[in-house]
mmCIF file of C-alpha atoms in Angstrom:
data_model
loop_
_atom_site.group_PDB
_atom_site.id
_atom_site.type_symbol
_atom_site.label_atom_id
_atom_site.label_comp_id
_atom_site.label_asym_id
_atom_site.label_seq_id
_atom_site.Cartn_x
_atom_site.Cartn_y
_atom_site.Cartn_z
ATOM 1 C CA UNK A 440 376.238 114.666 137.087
ATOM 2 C CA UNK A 441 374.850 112.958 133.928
ATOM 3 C CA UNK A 442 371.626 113.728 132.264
ATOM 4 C CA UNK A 443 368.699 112.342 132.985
ATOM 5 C CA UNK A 444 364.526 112.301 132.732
ATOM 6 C CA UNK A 445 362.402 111.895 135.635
ATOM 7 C CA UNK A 446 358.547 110.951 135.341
ATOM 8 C CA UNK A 447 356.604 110.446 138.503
ATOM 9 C CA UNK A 448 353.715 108.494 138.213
ATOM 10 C CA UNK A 449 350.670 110.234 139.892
ATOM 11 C CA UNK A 450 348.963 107.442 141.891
ATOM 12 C CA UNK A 451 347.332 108.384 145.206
ATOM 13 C CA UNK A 452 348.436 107.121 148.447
ATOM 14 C CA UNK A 453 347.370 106.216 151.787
ATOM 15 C CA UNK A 454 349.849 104.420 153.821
ATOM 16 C CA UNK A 455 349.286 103.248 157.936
ATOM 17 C CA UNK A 456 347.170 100.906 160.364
ATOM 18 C CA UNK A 457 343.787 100.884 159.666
ATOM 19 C CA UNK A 458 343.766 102.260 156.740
ATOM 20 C CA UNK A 459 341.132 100.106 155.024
ATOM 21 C CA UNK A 460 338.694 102.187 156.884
ATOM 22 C CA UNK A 461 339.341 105.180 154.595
ATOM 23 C CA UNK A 462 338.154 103.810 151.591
ATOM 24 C CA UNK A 463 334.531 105.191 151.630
ATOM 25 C CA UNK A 464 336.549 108.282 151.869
ATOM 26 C CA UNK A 465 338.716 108.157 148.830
ATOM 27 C CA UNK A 466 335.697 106.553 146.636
ATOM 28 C CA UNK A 467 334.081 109.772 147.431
ATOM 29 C CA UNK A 468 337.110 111.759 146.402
ATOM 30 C CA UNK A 469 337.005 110.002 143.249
ATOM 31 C CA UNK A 470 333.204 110.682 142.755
ATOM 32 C CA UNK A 471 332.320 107.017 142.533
ATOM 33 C CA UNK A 472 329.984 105.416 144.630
ATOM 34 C CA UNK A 473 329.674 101.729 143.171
ATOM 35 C CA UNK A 474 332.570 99.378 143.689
ATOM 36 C CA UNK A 475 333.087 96.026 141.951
ATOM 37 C CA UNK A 476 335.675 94.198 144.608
ATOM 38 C CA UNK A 477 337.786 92.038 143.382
ATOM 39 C CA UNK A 478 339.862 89.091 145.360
ATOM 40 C CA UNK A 479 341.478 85.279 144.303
ATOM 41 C CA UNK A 480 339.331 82.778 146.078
ATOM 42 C CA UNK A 481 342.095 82.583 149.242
ATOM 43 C CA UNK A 482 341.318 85.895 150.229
ATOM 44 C CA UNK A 483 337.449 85.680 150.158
ATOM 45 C CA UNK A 484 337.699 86.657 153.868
ATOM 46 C CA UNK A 485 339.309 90.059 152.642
ATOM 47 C CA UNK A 486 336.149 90.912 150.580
ATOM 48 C CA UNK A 487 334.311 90.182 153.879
ATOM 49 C CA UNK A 488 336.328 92.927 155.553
ATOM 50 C CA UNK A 489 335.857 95.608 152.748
ATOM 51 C CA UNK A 490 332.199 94.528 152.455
ATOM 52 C CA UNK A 491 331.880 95.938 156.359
ATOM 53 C CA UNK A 492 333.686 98.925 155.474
ATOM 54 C CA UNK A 493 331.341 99.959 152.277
ATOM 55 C CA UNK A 494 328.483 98.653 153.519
ATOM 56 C CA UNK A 495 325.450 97.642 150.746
ATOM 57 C CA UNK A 496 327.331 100.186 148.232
ATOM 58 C CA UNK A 497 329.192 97.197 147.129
ATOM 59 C CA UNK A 498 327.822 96.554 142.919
ATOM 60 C CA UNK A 499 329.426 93.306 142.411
ATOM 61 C CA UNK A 500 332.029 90.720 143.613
ATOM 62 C CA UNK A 501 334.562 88.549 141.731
ATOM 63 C CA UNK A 502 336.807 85.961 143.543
ATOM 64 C CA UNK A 503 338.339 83.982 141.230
ATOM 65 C CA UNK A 504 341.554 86.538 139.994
ATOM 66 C CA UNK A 505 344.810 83.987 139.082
ATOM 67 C CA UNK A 506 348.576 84.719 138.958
ATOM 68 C CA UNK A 507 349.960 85.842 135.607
ATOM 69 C CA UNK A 508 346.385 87.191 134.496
ATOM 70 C CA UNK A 509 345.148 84.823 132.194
ATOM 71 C CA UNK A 510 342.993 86.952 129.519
ATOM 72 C CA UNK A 511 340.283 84.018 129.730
ATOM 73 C CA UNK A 512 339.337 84.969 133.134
ATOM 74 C CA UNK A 513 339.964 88.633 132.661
ATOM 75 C CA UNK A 514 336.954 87.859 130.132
ATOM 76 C CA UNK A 515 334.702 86.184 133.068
ATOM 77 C CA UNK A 516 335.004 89.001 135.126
ATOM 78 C CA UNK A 517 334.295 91.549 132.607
ATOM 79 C CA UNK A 518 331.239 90.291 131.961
ATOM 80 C CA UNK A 519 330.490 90.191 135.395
ATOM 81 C CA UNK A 520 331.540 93.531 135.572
ATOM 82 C CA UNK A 521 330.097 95.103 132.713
ATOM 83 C CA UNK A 522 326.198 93.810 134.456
ATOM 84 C CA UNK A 523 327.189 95.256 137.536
ATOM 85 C CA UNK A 524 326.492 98.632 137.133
ATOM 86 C CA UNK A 525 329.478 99.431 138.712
ATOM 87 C CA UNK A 526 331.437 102.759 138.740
ATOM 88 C CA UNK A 527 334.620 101.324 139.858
ATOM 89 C CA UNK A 528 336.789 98.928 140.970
ATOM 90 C CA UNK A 529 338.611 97.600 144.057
ATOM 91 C CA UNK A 530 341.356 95.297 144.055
ATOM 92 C CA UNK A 531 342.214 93.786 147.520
ATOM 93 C CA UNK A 532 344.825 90.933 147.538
ATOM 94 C CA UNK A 533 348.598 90.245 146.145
ATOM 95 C CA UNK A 534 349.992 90.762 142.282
ATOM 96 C CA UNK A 535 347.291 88.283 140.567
ATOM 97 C CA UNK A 536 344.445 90.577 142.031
ATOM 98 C CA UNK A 537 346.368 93.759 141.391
ATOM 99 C CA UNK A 538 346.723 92.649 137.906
ATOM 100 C CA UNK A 539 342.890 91.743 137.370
ATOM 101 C CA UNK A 540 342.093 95.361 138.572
ATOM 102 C CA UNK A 541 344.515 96.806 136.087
ATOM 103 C CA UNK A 542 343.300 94.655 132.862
ATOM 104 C CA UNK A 543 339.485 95.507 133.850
ATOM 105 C CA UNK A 544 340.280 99.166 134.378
ATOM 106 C CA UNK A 545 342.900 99.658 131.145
ATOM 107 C CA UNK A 546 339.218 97.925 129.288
ATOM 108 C CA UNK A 547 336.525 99.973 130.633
ATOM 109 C CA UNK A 548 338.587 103.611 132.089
ATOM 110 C CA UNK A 549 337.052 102.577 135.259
ATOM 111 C CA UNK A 550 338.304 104.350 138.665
ATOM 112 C CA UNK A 551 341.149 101.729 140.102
ATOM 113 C CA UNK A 552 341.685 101.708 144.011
ATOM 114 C CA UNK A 553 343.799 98.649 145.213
ATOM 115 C CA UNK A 554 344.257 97.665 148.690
ATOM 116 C CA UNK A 555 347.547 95.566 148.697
ATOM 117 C CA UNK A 556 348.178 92.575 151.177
ATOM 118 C CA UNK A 557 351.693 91.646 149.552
ATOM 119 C CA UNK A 558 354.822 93.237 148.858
ATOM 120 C CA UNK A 559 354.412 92.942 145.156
ATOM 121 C CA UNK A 560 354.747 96.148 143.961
ATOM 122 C CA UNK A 561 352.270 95.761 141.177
ATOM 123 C CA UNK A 562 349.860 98.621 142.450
ATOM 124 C CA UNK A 563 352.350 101.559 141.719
ATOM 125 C CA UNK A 564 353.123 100.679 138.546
ATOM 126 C CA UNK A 565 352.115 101.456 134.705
ATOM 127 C CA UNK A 566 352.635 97.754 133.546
ATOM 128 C CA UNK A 567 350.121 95.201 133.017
ATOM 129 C CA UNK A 568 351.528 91.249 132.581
ATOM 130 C CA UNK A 569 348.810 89.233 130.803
ATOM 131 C CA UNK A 570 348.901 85.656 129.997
ATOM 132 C CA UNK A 571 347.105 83.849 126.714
ATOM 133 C CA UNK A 572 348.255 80.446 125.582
ATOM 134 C CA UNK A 573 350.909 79.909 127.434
ATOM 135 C CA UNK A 574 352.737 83.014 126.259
ATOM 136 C CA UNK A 575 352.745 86.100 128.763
ATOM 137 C CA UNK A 576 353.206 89.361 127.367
ATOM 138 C CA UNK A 577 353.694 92.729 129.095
ATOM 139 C CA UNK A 578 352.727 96.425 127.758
ATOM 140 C CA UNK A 579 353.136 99.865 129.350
ATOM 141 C CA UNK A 580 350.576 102.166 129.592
ATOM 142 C CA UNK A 581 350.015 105.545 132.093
ATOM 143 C CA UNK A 582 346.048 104.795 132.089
ATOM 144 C CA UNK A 583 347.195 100.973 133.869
ATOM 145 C CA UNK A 584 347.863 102.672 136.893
ATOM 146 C CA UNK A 585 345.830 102.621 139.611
ATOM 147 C CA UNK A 586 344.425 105.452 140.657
ATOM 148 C CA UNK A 587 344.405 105.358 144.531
ATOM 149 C CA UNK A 588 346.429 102.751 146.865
ATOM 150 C CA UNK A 589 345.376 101.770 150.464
ATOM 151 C CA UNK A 590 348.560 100.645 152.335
ATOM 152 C CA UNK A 591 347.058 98.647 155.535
ATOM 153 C CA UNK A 592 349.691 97.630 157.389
ATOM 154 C CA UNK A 593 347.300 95.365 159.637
ATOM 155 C CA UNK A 594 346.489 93.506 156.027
ATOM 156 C CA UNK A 595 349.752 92.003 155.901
ATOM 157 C CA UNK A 596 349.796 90.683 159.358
ATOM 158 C CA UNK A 597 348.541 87.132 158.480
ATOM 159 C CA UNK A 598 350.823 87.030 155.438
ATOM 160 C CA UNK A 599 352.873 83.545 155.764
ATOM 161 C CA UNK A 600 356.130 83.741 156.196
ATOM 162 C CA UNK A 601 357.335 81.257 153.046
ATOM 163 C CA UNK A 602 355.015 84.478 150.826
ATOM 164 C CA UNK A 603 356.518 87.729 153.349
ATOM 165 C CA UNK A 604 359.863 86.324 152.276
ATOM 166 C CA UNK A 605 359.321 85.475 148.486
ATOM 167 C CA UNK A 606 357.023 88.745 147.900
ATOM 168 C CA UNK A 607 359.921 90.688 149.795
ATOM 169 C CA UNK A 608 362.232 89.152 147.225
ATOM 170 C CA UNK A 609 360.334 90.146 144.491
ATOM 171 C CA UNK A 610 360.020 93.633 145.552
ATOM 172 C CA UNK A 611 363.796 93.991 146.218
ATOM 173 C CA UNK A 612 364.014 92.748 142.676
ATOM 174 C CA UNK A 613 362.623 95.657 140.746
ATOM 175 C CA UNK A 614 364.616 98.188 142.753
ATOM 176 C CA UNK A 615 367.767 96.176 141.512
ATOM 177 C CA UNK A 616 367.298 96.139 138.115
ATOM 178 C CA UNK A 617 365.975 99.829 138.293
ATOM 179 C CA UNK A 618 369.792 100.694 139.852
ATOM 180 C CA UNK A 619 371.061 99.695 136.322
ATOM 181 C CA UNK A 620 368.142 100.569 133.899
ATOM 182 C CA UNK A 621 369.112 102.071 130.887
ATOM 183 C CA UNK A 622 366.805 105.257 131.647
ATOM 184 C CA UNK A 623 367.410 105.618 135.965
ATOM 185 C CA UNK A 624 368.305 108.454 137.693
ATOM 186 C CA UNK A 625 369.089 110.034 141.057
ATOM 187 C CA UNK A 626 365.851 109.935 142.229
ATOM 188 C CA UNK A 627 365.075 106.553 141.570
ATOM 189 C CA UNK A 628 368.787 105.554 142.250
ATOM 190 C CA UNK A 629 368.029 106.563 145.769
ATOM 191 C CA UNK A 630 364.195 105.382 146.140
ATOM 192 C CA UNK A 631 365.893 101.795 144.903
ATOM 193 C CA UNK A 632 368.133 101.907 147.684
ATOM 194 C CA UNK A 633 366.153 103.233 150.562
ATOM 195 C CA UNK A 634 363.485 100.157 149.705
ATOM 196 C CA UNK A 635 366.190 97.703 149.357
ATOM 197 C CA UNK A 636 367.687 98.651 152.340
ATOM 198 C CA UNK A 637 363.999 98.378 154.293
ATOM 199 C CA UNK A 638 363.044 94.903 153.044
ATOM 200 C CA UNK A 639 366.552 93.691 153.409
ATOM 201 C CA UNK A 640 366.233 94.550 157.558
ATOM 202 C CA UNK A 641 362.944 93.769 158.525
ATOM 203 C CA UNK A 642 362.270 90.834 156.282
ATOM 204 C CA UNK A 643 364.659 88.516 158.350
ATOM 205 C CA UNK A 644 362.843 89.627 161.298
ATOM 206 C CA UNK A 645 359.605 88.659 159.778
ATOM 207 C CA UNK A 646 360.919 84.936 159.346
ATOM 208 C CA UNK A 647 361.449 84.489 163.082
ATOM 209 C CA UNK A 648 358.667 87.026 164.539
ATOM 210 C CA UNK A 649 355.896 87.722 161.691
ATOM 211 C CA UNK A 650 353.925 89.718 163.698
ATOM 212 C CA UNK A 651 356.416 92.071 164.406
ATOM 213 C CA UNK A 652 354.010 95.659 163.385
ATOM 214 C CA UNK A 653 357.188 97.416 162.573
ATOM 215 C CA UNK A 654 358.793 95.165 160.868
ATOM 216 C CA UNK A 655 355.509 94.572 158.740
ATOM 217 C CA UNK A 656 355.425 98.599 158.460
ATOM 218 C CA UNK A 657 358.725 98.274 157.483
ATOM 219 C CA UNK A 658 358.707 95.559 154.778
ATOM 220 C CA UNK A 659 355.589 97.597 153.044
ATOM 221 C CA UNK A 660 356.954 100.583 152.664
ATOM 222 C CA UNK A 661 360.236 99.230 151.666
ATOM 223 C CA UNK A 662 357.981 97.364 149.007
ATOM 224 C CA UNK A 663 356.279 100.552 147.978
ATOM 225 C CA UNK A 664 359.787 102.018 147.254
ATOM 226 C CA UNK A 665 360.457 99.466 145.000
ATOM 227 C CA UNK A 666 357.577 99.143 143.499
ATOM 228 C CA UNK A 667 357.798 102.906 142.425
ATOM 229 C CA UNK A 668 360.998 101.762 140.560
ATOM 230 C CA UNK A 669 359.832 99.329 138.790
ATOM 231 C CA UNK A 670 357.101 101.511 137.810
ATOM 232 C CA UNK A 671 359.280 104.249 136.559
ATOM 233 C CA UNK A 672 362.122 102.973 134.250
ATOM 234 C CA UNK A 673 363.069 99.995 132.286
ATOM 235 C CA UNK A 674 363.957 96.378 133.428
ATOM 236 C CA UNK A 675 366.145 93.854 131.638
ATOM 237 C CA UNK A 676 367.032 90.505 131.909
ATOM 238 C CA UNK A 677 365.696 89.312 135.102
ATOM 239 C CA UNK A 678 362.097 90.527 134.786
ATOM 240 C CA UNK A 679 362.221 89.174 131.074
ATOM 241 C CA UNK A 680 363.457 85.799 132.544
ATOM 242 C CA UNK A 681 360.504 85.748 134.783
ATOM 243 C CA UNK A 682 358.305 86.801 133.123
ATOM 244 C CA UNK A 683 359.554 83.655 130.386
ATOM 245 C CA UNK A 684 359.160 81.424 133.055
ATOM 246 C CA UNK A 685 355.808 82.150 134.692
ATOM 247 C CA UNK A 686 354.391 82.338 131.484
ATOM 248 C CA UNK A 687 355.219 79.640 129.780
ATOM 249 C CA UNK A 688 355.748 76.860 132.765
ATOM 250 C CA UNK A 689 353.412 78.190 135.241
ATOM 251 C CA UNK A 690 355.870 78.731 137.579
ATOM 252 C CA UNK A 691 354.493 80.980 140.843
ATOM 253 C CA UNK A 692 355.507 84.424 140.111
ATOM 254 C CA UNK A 693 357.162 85.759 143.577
ATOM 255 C CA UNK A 694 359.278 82.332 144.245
ATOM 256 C CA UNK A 695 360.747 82.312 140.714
ATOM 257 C CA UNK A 696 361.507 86.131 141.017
ATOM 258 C CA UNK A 697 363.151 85.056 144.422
ATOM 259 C CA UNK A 698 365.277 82.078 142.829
ATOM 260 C CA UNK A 699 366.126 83.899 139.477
ATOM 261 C CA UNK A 700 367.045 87.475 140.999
ATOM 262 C CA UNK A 701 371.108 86.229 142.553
ATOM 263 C CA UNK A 702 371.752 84.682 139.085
ATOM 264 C CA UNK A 703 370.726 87.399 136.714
ATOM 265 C CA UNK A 704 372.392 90.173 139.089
ATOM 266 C CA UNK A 705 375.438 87.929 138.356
ATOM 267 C CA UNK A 706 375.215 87.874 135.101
ATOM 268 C CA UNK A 707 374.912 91.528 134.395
ATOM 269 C CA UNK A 708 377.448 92.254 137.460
ATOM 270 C CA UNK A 709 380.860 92.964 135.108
ATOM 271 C CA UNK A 710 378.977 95.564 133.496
ATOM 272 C CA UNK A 711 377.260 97.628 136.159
ATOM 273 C CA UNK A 712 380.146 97.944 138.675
ATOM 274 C CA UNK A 713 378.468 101.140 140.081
ATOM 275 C CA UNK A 714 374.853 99.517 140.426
ATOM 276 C CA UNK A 715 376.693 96.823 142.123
ATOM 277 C CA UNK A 716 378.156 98.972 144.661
ATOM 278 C CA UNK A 717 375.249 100.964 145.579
ATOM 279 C CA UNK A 718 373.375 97.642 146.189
ATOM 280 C CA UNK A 719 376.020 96.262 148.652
ATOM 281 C CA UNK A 720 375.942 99.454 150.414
ATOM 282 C CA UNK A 721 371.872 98.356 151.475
ATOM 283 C CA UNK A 722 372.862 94.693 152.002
ATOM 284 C CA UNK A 723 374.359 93.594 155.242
ATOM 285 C CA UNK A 724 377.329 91.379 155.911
ATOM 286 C CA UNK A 725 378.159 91.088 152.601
ATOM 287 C CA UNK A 726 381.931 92.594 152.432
ATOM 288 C CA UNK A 727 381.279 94.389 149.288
ATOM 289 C CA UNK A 728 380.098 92.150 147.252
ATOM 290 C CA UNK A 729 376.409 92.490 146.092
ATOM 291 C CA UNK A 730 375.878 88.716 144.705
ATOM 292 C CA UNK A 731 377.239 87.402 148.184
ATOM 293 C CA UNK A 732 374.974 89.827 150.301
ATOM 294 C CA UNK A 733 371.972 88.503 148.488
ATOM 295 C CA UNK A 734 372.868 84.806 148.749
ATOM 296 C CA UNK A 735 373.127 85.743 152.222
ATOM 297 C CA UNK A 736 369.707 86.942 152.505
ATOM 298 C CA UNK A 737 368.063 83.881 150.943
ATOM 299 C CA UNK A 738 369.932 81.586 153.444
ATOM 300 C CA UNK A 739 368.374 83.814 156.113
ATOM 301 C CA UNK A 740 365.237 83.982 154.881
ATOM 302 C CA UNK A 741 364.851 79.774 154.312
ATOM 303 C CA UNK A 742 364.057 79.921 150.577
ATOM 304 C CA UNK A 743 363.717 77.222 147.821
ATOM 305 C CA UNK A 744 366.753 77.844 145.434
ATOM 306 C CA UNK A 745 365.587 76.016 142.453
ATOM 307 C CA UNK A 746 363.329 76.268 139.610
ATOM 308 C CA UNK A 747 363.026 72.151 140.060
ATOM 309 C CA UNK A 748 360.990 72.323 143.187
ATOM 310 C CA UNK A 749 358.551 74.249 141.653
ATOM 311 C CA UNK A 750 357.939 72.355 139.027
ATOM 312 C CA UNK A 751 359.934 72.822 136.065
ATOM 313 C CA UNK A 752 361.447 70.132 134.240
ATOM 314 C CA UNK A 753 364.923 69.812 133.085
ATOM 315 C CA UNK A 754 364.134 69.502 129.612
ATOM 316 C CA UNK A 755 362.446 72.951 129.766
ATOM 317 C CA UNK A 756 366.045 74.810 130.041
ATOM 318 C CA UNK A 757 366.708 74.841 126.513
ATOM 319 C CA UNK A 758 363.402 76.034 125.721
ATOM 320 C CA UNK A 759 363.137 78.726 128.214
ATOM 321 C CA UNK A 760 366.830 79.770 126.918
ATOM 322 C CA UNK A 761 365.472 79.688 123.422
ATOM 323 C CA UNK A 762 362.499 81.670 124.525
ATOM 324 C CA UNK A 763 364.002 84.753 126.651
ATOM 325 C CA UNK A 764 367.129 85.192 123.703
ATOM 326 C CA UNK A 765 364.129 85.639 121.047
ATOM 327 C CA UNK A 766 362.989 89.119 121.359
ATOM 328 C CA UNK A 767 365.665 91.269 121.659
ATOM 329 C CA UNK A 768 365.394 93.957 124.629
ATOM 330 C CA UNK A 769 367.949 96.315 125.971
ATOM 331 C CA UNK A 770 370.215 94.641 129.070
ATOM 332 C CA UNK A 771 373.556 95.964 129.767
ATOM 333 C CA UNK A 772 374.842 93.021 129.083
ATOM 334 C CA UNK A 773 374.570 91.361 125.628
ATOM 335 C CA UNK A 774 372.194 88.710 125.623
ATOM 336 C CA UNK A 775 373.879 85.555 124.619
ATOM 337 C CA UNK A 776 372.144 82.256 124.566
ATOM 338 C CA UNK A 777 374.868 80.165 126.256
ATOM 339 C CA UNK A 778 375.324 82.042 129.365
ATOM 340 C CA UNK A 779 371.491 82.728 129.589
ATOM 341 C CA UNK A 780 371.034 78.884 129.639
ATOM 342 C CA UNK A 781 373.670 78.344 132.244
ATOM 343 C CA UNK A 782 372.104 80.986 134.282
ATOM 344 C CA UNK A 783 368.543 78.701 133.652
ATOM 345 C CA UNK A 784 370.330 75.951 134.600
ATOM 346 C CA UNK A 785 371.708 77.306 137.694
ATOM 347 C CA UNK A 786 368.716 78.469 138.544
ATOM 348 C CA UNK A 787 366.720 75.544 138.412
ATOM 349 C CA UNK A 788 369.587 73.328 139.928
ATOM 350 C CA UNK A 789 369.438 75.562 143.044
ATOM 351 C CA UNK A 790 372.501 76.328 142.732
ATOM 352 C CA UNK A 791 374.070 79.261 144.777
ATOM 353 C CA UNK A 792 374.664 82.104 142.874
ATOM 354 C CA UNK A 793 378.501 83.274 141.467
ATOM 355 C CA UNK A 794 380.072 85.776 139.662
ATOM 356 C CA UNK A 795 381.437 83.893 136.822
ATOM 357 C CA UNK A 796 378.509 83.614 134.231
#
């Protein structure tokens, strides 16, 4: 067996049905007493529920978190935060709400609990995206993680299925790259694989019967798996690509991760043939092949396949190629600008994904 170096990152947490109704508890586990909650305006109704969990402990309550984290609102609700008086916070929602808990609590060293309603991944991890003109930029940091994380299965019930299917996406994409990181390992080699393999069954189910409890149950802790792994080593071109493309076009995170995921697995395929075999082994019907099995998937699970629907404009190719081949990061693959543009290209076309990039 090769070397290797293991971290595990110490977040608490509390996975089941009905979970939310522990939260007094772990607050008091924490010794903190005075939440700030924390939602995007679509899930106002989720502050409601907390609100009748915690009763009139509740300091303060800010509803207006937005994907990719822009720092100007990050500002709003620190402010709000700061006159609060509060001795913690809780995050309830998807990535963008995740991601306002982390940027308030990496500011102040306030207590983090997140309740997650997606299968983002965000809430087990170190890393904190933020977005300021345009450019989003991503940093690492041990204090980022939340402390505690309520898994509430019922939470997700209501989840549409267009968002189960792109948020299950984007989950199975951090346990892919984390199969070929440049620092994984056993452990992770087999957490990556055991949440691939649980998104990969019960998210088709969730496209024809969403309220399917075990498939939800399922799909979450597949999600947690994978969120773990990104969480615990490097990524590489994909999450770079993504994070190029939310940033700068304002693309919505979880369907670009969906779109871009086949492509960059393809591009990096001829140099992680092991990676690539492990990930077949968790994707069914896909005789081998890896690429295949996940273009597979997205048929199943109805998907947009290009960057053009949401948005993006032709003319932004070059530019987003230009972009993602200007800071150098580690990829198993070279990164070379002509292939990354095709890939781009592809992507936005809606093209189906193939091995010769």
């Amino acid at each position: 067996m090769d070397s290797f170096e293991y971290n595990s990152n110490p977040s608490r947490v509390v996975f089941g049905s009905g979970t939310i109704k522990k939260v007094p508890e772990e607050l008091s586990r924490a010794n903190v007493s005075k939440p700030f909650l924390l939602s995007t305006p679509q899930q106002v109704s989720h502050i409601d529920l907390l609100k009748g969990v915690l009763g009139d402990v509740v300091s303060g309550v800010f509803t207006e978190a937005t994907m990719h984290t822009p720092v100007e609102v990050t500002e709003r609700a620190l402010e709000q935060l700061k006159s609060s008086g509060a001795d913690s916070i809780i995050s309830i929602g998807g990535g963008s709400t995740v991601g306002l808990g982390k940027a308030l609590s990496i500011r102040t060293g306030l207590f983090h609990l997140t309740i997650p309603t997606t299968y983002a991944g965000s809430e087990v991890t170190p890393i904190l995206g933020e977005t300021d003109a345009g450019r989003k930029t991503t940093r690492s940091d041990p204090k980022i993680l939340p402390s505690a994380v309520v898994y509430d299965v019922d939470l997700t019930m209501t989840l549409p299925v267009g968002l189960t299917a792109t948020s299950g996406v984007n989950a199975i994409a951090h346990a892919v790259e984390a199969l070929y990181a440049r620092n994984t390992n056993p452990v992770i080699n087999l957490l990556a694989q055991e949440g691939v393999k649980a998104l990969a069954s019960s998210l088709p189910v969730l496209i024809s019967e969403p309220s399917s409890q075990e498939a939800r149950s399922s799909a979450l802790y597949g999600a947690w798996l994978c969120g773990v792994c990104l969480g615990s080593v490097g990524m590489s071109i994909h999450h770079k690509l993504c994070h190029t493309l939310g940033g700068s076009f304002n693309l919505p995170h979880s369907e670009t991760h969906t779109i871009v995921l086949p492509h960059a697995l393809s591009y990096n395929a001829p140099k992680v043939p092991e990676a690539i075999k492990a990930l077949a082994s968790t994707l069914p019907g896909n005789e081998g092949d890896a690429i295949r099995g996940l273009n597979i998937l997205l048929q199943k699970l109805k998907v947009e396949r290009g960057l053009k629907a949401l948005g993006m404009q032709e003319s932004d190719i070059d530019k987003a190629a230009d972009i993602a081949v200007s800071n150098p990061y580690w990829n198993p693959r070279p990164i070379e600008r002509d292939p990354i543009r095709e890939l781009i290209r592809r992507a936005w076309a809606g093209e189906e994904a193939r091995a010769d990039l």
